[in-house]
PDB file of N, CA and C in Angstrom:
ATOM      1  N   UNK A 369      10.334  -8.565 -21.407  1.00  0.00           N
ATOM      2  CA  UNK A 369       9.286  -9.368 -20.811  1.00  0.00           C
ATOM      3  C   UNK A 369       8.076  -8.478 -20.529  1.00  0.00           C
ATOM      4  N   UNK A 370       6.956  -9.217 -21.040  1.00  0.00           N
ATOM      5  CA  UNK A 370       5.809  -8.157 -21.062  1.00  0.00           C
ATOM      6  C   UNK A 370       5.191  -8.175 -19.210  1.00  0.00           C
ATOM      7  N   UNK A 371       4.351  -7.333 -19.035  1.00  0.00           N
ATOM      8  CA  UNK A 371       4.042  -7.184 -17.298  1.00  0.00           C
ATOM      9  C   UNK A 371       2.594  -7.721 -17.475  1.00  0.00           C
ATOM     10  N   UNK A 372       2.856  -8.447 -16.142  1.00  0.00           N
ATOM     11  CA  UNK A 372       1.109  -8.941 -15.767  1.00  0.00           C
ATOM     12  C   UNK A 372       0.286  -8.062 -15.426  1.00  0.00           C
ATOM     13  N   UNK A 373      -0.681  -8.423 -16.459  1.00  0.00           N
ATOM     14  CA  UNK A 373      -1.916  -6.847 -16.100  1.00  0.00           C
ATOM     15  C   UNK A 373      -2.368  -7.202 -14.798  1.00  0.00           C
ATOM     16  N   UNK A 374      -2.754  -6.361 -13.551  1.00  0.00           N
ATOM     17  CA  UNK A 374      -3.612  -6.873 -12.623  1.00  0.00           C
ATOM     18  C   UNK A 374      -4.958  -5.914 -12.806  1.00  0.00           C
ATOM     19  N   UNK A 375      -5.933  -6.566 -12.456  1.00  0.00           N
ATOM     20  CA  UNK A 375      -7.566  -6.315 -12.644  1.00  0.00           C
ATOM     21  C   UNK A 375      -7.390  -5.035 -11.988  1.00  0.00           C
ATOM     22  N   UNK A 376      -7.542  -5.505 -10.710  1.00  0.00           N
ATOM     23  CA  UNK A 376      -7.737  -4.060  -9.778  1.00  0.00           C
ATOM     24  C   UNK A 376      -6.690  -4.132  -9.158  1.00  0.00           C
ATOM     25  N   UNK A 377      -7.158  -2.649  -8.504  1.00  0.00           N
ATOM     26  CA  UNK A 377      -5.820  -2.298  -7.705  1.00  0.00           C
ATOM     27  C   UNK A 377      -5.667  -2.862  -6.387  1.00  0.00           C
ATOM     28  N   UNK A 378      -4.746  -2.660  -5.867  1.00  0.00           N
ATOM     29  CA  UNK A 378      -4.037  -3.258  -4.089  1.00  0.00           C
ATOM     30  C   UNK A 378      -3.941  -2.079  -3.758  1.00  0.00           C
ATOM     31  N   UNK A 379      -4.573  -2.215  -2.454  1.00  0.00           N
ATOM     32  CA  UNK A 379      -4.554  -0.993  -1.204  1.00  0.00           C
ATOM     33  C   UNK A 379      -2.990  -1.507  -0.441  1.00  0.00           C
ATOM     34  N   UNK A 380      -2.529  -0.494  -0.758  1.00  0.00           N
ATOM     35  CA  UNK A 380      -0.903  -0.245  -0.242  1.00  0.00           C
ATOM     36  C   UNK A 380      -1.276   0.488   1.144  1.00  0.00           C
ATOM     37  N   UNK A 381      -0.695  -0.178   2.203  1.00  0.00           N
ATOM     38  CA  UNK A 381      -0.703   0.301   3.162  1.00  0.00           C
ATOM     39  C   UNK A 381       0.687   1.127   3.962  1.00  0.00           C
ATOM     40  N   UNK A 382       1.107   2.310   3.993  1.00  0.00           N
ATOM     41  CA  UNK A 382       2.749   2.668   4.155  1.00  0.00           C
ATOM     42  C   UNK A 382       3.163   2.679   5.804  1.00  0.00           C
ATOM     43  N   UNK A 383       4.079   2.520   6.506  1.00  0.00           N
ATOM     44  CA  UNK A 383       3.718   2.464   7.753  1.00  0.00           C
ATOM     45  C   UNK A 383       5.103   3.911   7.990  1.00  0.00           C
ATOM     46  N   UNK A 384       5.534   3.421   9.108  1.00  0.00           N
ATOM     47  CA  UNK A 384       6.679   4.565   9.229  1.00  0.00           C
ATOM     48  C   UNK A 384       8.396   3.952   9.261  1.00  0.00           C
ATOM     49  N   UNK A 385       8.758   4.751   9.204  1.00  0.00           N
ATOM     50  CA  UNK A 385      10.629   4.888   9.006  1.00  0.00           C
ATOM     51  C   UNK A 385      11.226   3.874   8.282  1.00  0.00           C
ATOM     52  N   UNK A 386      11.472   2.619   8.825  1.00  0.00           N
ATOM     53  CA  UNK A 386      12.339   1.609   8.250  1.00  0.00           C
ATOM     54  C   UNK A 386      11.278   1.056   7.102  1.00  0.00           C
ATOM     55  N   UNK A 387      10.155   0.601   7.459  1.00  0.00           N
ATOM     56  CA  UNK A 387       9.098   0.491   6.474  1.00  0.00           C
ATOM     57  C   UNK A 387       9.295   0.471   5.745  1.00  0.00           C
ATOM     58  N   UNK A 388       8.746   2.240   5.125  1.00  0.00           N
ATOM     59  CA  UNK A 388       8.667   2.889   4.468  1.00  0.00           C
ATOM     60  C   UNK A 388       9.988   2.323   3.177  1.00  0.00           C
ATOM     61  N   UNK A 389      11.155   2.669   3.215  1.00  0.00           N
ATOM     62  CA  UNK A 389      12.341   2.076   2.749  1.00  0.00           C
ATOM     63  C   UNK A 389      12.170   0.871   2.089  1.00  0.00           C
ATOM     64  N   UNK A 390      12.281  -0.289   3.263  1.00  0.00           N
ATOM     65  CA  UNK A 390      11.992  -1.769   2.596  1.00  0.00           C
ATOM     66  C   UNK A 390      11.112  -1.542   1.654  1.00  0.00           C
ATOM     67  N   UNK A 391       9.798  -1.285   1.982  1.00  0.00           N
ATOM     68  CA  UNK A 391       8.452  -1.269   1.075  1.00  0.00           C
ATOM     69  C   UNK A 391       8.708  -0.470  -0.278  1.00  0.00           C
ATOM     70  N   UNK A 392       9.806   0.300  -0.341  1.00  0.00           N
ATOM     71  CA  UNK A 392       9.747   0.961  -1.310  1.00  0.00           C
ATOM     72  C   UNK A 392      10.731   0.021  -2.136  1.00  0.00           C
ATOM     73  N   UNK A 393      11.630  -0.227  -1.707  1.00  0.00           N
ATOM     74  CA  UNK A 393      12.576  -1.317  -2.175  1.00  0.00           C
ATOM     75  C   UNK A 393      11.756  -2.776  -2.515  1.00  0.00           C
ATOM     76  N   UNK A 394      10.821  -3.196  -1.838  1.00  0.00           N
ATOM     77  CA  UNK A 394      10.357  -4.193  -2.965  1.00  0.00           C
ATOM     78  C   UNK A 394       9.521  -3.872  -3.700  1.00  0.00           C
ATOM     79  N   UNK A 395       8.955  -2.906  -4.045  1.00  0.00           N
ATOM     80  CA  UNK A 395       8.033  -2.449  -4.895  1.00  0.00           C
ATOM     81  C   UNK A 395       8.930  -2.121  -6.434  1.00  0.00           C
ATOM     82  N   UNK A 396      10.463  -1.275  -6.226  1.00  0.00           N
ATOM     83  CA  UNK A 396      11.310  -1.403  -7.346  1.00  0.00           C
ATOM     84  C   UNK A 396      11.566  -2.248  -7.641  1.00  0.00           C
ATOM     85  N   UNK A 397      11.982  -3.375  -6.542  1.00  0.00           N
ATOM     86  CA  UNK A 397      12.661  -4.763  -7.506  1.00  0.00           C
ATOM     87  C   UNK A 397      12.079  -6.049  -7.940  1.00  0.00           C
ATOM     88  N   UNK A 398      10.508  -5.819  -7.055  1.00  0.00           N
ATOM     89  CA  UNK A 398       9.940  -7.409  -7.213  1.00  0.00           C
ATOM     90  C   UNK A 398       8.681  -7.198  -7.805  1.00  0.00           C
ATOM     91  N   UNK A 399       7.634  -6.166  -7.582  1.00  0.00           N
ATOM     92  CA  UNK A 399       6.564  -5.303  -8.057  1.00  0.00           C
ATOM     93  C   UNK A 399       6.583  -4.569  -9.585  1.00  0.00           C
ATOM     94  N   UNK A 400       6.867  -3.600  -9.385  1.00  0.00           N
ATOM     95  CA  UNK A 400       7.153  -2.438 -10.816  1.00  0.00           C
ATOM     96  C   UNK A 400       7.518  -3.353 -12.017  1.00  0.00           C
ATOM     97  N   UNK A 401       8.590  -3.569 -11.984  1.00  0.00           N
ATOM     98  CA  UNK A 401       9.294  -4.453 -13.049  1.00  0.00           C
ATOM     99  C   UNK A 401       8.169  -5.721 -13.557  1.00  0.00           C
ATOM    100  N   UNK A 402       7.276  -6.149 -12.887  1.00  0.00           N
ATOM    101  CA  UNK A 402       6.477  -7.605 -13.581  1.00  0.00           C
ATOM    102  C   UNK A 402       5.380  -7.365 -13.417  1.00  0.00           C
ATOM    103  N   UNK A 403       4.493  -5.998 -12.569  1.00  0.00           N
ATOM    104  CA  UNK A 403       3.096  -5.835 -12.231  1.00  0.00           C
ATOM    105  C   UNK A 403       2.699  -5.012 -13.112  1.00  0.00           C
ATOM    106  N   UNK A 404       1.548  -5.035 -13.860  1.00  0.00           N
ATOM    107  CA  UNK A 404       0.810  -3.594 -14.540  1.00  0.00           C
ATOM    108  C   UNK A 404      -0.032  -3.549 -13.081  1.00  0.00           C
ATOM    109  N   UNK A 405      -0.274  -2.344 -12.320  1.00  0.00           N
ATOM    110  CA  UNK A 405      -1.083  -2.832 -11.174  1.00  0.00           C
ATOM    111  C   UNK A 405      -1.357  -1.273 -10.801  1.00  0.00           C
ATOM    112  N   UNK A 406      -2.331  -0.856 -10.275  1.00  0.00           N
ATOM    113  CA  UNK A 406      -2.459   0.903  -9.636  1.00  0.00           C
ATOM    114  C   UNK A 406      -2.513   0.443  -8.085  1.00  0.00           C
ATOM    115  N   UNK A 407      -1.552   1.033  -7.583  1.00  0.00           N
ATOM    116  CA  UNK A 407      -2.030   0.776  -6.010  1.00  0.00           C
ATOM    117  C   UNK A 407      -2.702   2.190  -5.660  1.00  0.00           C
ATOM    118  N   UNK A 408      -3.307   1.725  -4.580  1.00  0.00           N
ATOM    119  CA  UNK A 408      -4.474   2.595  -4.002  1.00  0.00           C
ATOM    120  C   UNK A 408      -3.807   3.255  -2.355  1.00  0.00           C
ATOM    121  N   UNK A 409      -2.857   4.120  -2.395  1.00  0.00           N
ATOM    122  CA  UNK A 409      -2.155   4.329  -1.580  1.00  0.00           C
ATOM    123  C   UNK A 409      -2.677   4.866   0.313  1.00  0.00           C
ATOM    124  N   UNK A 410      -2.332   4.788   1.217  1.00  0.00           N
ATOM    125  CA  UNK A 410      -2.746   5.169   2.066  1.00  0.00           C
ATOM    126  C   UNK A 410      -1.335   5.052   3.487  1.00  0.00           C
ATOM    127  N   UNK A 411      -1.087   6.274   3.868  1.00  0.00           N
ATOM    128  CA  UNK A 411      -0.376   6.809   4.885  1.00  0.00           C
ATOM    129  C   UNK A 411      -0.918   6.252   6.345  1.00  0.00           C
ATOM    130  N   UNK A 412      -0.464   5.317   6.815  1.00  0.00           N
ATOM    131  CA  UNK A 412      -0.686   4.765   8.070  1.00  0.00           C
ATOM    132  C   UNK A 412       0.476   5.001   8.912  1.00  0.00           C
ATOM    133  N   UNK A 413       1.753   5.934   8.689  1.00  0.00           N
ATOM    134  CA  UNK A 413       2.586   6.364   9.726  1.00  0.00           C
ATOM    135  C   UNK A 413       1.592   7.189  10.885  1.00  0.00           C
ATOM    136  N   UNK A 414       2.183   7.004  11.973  1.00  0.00           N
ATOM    137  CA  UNK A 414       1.353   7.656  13.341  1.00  0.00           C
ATOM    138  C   UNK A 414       1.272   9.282  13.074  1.00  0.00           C
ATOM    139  N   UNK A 415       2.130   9.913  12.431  1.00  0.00           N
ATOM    140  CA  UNK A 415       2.136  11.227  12.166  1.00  0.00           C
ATOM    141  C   UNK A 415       0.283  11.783  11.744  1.00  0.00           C
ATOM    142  N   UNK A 416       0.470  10.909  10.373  1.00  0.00           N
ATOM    143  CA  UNK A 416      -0.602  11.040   9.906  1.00  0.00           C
ATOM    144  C   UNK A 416      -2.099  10.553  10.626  1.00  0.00           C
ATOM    145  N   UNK A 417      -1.924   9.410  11.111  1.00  0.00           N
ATOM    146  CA  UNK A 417      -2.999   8.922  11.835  1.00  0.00           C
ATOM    147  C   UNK A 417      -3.341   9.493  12.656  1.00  0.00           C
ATOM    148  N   UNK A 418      -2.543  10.285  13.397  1.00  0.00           N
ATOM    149  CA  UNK A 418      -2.897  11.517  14.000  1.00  0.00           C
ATOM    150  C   UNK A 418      -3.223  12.584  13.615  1.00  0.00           C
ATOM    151  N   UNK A 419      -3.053  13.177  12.323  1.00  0.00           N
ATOM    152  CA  UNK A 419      -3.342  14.189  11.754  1.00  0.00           C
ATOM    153  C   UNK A 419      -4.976  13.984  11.769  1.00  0.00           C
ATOM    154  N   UNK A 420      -5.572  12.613  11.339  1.00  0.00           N
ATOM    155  CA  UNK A 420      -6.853  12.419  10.695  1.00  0.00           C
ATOM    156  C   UNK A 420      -7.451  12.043  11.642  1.00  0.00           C
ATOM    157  N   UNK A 421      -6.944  11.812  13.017  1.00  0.00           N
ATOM    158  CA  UNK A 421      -7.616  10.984  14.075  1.00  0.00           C
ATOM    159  C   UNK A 421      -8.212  10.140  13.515  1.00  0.00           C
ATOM    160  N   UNK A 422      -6.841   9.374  13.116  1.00  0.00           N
ATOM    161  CA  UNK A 422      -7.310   7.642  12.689  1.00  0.00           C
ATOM    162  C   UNK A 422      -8.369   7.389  11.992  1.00  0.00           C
ATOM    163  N   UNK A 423      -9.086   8.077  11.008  1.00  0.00           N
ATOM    164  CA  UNK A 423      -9.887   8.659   9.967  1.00  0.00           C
ATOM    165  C   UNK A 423      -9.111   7.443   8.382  1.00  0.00           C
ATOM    166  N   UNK A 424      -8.158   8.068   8.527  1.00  0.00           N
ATOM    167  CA  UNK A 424      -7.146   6.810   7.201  1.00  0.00           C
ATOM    168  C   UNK A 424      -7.309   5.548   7.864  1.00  0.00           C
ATOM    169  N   UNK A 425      -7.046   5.143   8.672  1.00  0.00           N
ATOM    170  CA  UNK A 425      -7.508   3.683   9.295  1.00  0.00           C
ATOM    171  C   UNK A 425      -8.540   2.943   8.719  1.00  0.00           C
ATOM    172  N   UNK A 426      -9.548   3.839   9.004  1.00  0.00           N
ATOM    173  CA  UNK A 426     -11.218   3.499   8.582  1.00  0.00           C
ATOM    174  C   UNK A 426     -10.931   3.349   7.113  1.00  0.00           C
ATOM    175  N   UNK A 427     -10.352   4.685   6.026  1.00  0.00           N
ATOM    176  CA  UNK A 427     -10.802   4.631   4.680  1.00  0.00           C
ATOM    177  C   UNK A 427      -9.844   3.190   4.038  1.00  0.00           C
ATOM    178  N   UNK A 428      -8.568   3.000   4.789  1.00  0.00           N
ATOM    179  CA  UNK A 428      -7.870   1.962   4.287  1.00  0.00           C
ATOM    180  C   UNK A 428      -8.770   0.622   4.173  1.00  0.00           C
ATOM    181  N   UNK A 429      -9.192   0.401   5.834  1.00  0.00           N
ATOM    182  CA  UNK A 429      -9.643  -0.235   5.818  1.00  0.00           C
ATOM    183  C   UNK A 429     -10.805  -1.353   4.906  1.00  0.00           C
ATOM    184  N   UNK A 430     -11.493   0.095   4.218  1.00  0.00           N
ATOM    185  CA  UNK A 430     -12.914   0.132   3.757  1.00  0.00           C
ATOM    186  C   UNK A 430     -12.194  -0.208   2.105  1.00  0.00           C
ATOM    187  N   UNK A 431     -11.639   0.187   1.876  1.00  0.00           N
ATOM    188  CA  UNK A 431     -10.606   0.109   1.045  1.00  0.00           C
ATOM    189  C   UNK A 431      -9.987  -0.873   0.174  1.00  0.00           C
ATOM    190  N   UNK A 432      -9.369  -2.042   1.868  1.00  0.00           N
ATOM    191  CA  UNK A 432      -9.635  -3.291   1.541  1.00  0.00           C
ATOM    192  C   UNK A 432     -10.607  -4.114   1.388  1.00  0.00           C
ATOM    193  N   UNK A 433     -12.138  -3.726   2.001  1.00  0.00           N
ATOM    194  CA  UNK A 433     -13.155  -4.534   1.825  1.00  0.00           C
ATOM    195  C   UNK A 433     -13.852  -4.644   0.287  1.00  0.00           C
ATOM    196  N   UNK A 434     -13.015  -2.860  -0.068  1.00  0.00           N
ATOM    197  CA  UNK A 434     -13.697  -3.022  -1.848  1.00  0.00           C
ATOM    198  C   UNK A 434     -13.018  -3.507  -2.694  1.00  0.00           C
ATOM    199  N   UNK A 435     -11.712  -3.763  -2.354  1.00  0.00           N
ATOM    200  CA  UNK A 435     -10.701  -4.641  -3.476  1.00  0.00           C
ATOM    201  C   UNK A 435     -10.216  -5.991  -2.682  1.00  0.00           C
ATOM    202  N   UNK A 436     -10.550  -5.887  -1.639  1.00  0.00           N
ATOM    203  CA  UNK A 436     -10.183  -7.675  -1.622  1.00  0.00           C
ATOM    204  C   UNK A 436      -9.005  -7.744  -1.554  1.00  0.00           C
ATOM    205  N   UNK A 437      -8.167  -7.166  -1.277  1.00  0.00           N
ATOM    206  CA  UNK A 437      -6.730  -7.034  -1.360  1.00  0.00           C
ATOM    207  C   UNK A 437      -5.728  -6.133  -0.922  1.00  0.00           C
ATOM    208  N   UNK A 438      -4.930  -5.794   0.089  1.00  0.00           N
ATOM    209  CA  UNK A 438      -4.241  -5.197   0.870  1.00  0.00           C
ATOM    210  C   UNK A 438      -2.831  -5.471   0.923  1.00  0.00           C
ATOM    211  N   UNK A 439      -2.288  -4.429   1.000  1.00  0.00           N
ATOM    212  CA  UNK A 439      -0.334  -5.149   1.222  1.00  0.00           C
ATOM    213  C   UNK A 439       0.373  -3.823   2.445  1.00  0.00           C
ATOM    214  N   UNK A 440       0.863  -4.402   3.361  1.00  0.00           N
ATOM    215  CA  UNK A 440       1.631  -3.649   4.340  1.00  0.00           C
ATOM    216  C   UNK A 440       2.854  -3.957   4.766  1.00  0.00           C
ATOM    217  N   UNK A 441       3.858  -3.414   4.498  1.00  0.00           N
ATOM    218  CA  UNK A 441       5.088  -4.303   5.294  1.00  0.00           C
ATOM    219  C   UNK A 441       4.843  -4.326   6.512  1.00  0.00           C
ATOM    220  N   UNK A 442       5.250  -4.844   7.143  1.00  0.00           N
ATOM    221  CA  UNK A 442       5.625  -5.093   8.907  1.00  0.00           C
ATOM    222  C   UNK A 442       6.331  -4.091   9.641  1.00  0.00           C
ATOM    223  N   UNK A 443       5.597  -4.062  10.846  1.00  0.00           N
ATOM    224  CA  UNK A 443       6.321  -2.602  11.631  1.00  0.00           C
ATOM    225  C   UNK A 443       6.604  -3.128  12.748  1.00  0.00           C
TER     226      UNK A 443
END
């Protein structure tokens, strides 16, 4: 089965611990397999958000305003 091209990319948003997991798990089984798609990745665990003083917040953000499109699992 051939994969659906997508135009642009989705700003992937990653969060922390259990997240992380699920999100990766539907990206193998429901994503990858049927999407041609580049996600536009961005680290929103607190580790990091602290690293950048919430600096990734902003670029995610901005991120989504240029693609119109965002995906985060639930935390």
């Amino acid at each position: 089965m051939a994969k659906i091209k997508v135009a642009n990319p989705v700003v992937e948003l990653d969060g922390d611990e259990m997240t992380r997991i699920i999100w990766q798990f539907i990206k193998d089984k429901l994503i990858h397999p049927y999407l041609d798609l580049k996600l536009e990745y961005y680290d929103l665990g607190i580790e990091h958000r602290d690293a950048t003083n919430d600096q990734v917040t902003i670029d995610s953000a901005n991120a989504i305003k240029k693609w119109g499109v965002g995906v985060k699992c639930a935390t």
